[in-house]
XYZ file of C-alpha atoms in Angstrom:
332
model
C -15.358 25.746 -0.921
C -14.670 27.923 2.345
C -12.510 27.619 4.924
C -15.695 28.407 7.015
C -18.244 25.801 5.330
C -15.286 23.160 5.729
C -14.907 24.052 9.681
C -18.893 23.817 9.846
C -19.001 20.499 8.056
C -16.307 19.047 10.285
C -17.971 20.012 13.533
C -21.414 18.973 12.525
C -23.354 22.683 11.652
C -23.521 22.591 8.384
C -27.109 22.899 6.831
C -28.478 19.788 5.314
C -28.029 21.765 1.397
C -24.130 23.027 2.715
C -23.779 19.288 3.457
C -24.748 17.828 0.246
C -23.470 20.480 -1.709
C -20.079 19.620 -0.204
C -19.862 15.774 -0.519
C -20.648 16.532 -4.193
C -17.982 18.297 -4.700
C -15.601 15.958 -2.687
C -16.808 13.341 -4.481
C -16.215 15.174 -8.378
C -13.032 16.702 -7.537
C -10.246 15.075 -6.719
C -7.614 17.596 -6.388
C -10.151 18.380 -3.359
C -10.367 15.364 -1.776
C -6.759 15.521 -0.553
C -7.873 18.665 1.544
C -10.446 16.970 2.637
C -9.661 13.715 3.411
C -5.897 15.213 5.481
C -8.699 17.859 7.374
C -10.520 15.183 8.171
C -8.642 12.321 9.375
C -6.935 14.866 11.687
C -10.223 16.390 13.024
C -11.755 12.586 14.235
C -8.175 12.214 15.881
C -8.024 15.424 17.355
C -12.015 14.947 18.830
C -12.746 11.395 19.353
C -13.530 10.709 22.909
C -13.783 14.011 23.836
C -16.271 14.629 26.778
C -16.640 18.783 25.909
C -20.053 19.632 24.551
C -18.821 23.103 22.886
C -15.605 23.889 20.583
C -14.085 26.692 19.823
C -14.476 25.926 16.385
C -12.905 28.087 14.497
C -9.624 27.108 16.752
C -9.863 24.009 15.983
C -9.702 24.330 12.108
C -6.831 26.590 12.170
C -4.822 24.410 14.355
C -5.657 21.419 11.667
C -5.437 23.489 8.915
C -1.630 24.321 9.946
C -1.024 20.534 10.506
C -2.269 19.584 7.059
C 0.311 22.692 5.744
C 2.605 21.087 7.981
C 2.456 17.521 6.523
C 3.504 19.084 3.185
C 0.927 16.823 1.311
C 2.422 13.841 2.497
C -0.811 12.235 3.777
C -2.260 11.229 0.600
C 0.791 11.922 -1.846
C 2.055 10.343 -5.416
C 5.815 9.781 -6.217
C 7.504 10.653 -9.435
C 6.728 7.399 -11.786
C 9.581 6.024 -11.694
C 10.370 5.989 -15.687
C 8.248 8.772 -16.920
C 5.545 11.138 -15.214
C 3.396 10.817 -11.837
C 2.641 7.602 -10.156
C -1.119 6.679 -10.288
C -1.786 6.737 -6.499
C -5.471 6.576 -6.110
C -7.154 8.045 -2.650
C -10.656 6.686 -3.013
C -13.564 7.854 -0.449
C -14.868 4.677 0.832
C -19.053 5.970 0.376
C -19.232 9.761 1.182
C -22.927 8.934 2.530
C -21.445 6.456 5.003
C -18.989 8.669 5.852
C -21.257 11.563 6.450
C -23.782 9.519 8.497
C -20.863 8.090 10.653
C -19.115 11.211 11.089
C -21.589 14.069 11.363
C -24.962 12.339 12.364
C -26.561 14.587 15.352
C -25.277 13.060 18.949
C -22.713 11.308 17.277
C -18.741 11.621 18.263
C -16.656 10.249 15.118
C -14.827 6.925 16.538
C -13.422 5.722 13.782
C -12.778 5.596 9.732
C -11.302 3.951 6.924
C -8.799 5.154 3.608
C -8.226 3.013 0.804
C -5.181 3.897 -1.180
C -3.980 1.730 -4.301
C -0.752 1.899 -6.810
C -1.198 1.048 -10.440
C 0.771 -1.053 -12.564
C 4.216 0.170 -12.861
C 4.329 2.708 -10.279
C 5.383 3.086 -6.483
C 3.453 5.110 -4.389
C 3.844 6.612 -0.822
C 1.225 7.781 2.090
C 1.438 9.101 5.415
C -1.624 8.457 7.993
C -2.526 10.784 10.429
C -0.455 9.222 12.762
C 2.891 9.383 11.116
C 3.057 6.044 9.693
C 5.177 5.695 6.266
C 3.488 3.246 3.975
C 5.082 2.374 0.613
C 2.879 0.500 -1.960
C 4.548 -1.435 -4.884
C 2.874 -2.279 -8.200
C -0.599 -2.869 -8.426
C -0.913 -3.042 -4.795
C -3.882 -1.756 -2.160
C -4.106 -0.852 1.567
C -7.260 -0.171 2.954
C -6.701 1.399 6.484
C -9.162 1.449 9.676
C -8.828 3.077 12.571
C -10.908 3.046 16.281
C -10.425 4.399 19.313
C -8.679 1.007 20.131
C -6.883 -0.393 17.385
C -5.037 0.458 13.572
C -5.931 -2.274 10.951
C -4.461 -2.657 7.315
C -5.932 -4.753 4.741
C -3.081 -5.340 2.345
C -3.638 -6.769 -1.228
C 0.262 -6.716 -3.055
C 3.417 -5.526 -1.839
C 3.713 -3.093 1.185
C 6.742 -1.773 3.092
C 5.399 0.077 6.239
C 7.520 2.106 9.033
C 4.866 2.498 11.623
C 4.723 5.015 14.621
C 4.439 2.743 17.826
C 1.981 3.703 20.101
C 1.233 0.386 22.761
C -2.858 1.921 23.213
C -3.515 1.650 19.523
C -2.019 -1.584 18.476
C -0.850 -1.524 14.677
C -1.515 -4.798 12.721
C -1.420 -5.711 8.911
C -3.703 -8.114 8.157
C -3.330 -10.760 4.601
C -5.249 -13.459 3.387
C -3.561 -15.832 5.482
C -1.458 -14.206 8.147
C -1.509 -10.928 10.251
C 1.343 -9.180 11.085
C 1.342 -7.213 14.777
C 3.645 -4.090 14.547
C 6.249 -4.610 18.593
C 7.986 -1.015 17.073
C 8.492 -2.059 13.839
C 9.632 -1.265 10.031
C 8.381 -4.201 7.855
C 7.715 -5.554 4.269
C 4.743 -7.649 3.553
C 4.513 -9.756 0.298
C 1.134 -10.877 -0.225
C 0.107 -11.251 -3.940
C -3.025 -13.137 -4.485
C -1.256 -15.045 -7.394
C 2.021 -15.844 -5.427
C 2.095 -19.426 -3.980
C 3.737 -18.087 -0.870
C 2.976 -15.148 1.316
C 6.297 -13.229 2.790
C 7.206 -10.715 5.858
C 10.369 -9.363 5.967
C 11.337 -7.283 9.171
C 13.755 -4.574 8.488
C 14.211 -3.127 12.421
C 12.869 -3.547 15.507
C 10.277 -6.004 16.149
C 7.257 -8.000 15.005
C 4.832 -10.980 15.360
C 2.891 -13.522 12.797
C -0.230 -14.146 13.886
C -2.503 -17.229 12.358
C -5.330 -15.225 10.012
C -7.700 -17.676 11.265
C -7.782 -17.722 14.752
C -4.754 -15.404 15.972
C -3.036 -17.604 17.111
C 0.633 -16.378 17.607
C 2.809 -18.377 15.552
C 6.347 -16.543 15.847
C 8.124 -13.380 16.129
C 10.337 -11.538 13.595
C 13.984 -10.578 14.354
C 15.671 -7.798 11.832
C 16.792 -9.358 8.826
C 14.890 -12.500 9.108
C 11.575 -13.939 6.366
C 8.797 -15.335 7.317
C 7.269 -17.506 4.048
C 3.776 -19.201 4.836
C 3.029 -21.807 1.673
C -0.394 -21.034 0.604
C -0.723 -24.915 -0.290
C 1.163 -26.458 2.693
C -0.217 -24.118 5.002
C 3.192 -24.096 6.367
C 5.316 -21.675 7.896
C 9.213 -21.075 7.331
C 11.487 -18.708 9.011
C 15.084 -17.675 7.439
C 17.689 -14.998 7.459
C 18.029 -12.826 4.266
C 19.645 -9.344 3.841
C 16.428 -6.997 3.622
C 18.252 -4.532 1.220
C 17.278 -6.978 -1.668
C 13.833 -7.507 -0.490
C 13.043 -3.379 -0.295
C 15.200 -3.116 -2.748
C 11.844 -1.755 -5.232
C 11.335 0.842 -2.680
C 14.567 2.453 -4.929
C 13.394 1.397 -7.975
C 14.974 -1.114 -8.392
C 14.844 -4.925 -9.504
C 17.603 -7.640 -7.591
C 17.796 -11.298 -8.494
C 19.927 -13.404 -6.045
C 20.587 -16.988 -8.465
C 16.591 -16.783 -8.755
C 14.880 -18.518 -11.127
C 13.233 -17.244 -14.754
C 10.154 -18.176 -13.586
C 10.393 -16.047 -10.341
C 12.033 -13.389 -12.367
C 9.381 -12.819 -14.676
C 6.497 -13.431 -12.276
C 8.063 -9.954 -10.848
C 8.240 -8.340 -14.619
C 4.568 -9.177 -15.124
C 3.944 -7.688 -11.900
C 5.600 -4.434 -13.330
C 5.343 -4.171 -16.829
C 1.794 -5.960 -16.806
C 2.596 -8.273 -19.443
C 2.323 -12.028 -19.287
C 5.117 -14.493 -19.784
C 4.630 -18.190 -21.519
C 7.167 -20.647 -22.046
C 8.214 -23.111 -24.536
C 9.699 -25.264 -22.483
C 9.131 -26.143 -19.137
C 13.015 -26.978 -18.674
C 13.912 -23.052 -19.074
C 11.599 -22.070 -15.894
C 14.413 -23.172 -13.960
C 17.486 -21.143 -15.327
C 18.639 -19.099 -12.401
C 20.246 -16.010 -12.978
C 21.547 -12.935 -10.899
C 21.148 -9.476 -12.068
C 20.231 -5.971 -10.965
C 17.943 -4.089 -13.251
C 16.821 -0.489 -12.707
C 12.668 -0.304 -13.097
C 13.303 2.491 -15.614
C 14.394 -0.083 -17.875
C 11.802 -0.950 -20.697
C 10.684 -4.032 -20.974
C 12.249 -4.578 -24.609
C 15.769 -4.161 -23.134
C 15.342 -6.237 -20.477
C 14.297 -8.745 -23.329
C 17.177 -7.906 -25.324
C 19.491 -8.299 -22.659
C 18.370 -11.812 -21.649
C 18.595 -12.573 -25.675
C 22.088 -11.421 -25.442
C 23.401 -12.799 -22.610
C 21.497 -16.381 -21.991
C 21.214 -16.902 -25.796
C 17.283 -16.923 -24.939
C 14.811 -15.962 -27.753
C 11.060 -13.888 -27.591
C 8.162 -13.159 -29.160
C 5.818 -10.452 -28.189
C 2.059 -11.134 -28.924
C 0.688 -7.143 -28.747
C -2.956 -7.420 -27.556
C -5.493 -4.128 -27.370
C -7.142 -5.329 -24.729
C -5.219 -7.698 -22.849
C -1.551 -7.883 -21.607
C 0.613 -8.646 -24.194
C 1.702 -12.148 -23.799
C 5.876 -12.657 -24.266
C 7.247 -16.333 -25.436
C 10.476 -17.170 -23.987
C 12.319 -20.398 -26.031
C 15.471 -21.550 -26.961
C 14.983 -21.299 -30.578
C 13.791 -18.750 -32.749
């Protein structure tokens, strides 16, 4: 598509056949969307609230056309997998149709939008949104951002580190099944696993405050280096210090166990490899161990290396259409 048809579509001129012509192809191709969705996020930043009735158009899409350039494809980018090939970052357009009757509907100023991004299994992704925040999304994690002429919202689903750009008139919050998380100039990591018993918040730098997800109620606020856990079944909140370089410490690929348990160690393999653990014996859930393990690792190695060194034995059930389901015992 044109440079032209794309400036017409974002300022609401296109014909009703350019228009659905272009959404097709938005929607069928993704190397396109990225265009798309960078051109766009910048153009209802760059016009919301603006009181002008006329544009110089064409202007306007060169000025957002050299920001997009300028970003170097970091708004909706994929890092190198970490073992082999490209990590499966997934920029999904949340219903073109919505998006084209909330955007370029006659009358209508664009106030806000949402992006959903996601990470598959086994891969670390990275995004940039329009307004410079750095968002890092672990294994089979997913972020759905909004944005309004008032506020930033993040839905978070997984494991998120975010480094957000401070700006006091659009509060910046992250939002979990059971907390939120208000960004006071902040660089953060949020834990929040649906299958985790606890939901964490670490804060790197600066500053930050846990709100209650029910009411938002303020409950405390973050110094650097200190961990917020809220027990999903307690419904309690704990606060304690922790270095944050083993907490982000996946952000470099990389796995660190501090005298953690097996059970919390392979809850975090699973979470990786996207395999599932079982074990013979109860009693072995609670061997602690300390290690560092790069994420390029296989799977089998890690295995052998816990055979080797704990005297720990496992079987591998390979299933076609499920995770493959490992046995830890003491005996073969």
């Amino acid at each position: 598509m044109s440079d032209e048809l794309l400036s017409k579509i974002l300022s609401g001129t296109a014909s009703e056949e350019e228009k659905r012509a272009y959404y097709e192809e938005v929607a069928t191709d993704e190397s396109f969307q990225e265009e798309f969705y960078q051109t766009k996020s910048l153009w209802v930043r760059a016009t919301a609230g603006r009181k002008e009735t006329k544009l110089n158009l064409d202007e306007e899409y060169r000025n957002l056309k050299e920001k997009v350039s300028g970003m170097k494809k970091t708004g909706i980018r994929s890092l190198t997998r970490i073992w082999i090939g490209r990590a499966a970052m997934i920029a999904v357009l949340l219903s073109v149709g919505w998006l084209a009757h909330q955007l370029w509907s006659p009358g209508k100023q664009p106030v806000d939008f949402t992006q959903q991004f996601a990470s598959s299994i086994g891969s670390i992704s990275q995004m940039t949104l329009p307004d410079g925040t750095q968002i890092w999304l672990n294994s089979g994690s997913k972020v759905v951002y909004h944005e309004t002429s008032k506020e930033r919202n993040v839905q978070l689903v997984g494991e998120a580190c975010f480094d957000v750009a401070h700006d006091e008139e659009h509060p910046f919050s992250v939002q979990t099944e059971n907390m939120v998380v208000r960004d006071l100039g902040t660089r953060f990591n949020v834990r929040a696993y649906p299958s985790d018993e606890v939901t964490e918040t670490t804060l790197i730098e600066g500053s930050a405050e846990i709100l209650s997800g029910n009411n938002l109620k303020r409950i405390c606020e973050l110094k650097p280096g200190e961990l917020a856990v809220y027990d999903k079944a307690k419904k309690r909140m704990s606060i304690q210090e922790i270095d944050p370089s083993t907490i982000v410490a996946w952000m470099d690929g990389k796995f660190v166990f501090r005298n953690e348990k097996l059970a919390d160690i392979c809850d975090e393999l699973e979470k990786w490899y996207g395999v599932r653990f079982r074990f013979a014996d109860d009693v072995i859930k609670d061997y602690r161990y300390t290690a560092n393990i790069k994420r390029t690792t296989s799977i089998s190695y890690v295995l052998k290396m816990l055979n080797i060194t704990t005297h720990l034995h496992y079987s591998i059930q390979e299933n076609k259409m499920e995770p493959d389901i490992i046995t830890i015992s003491t005996e073969k």
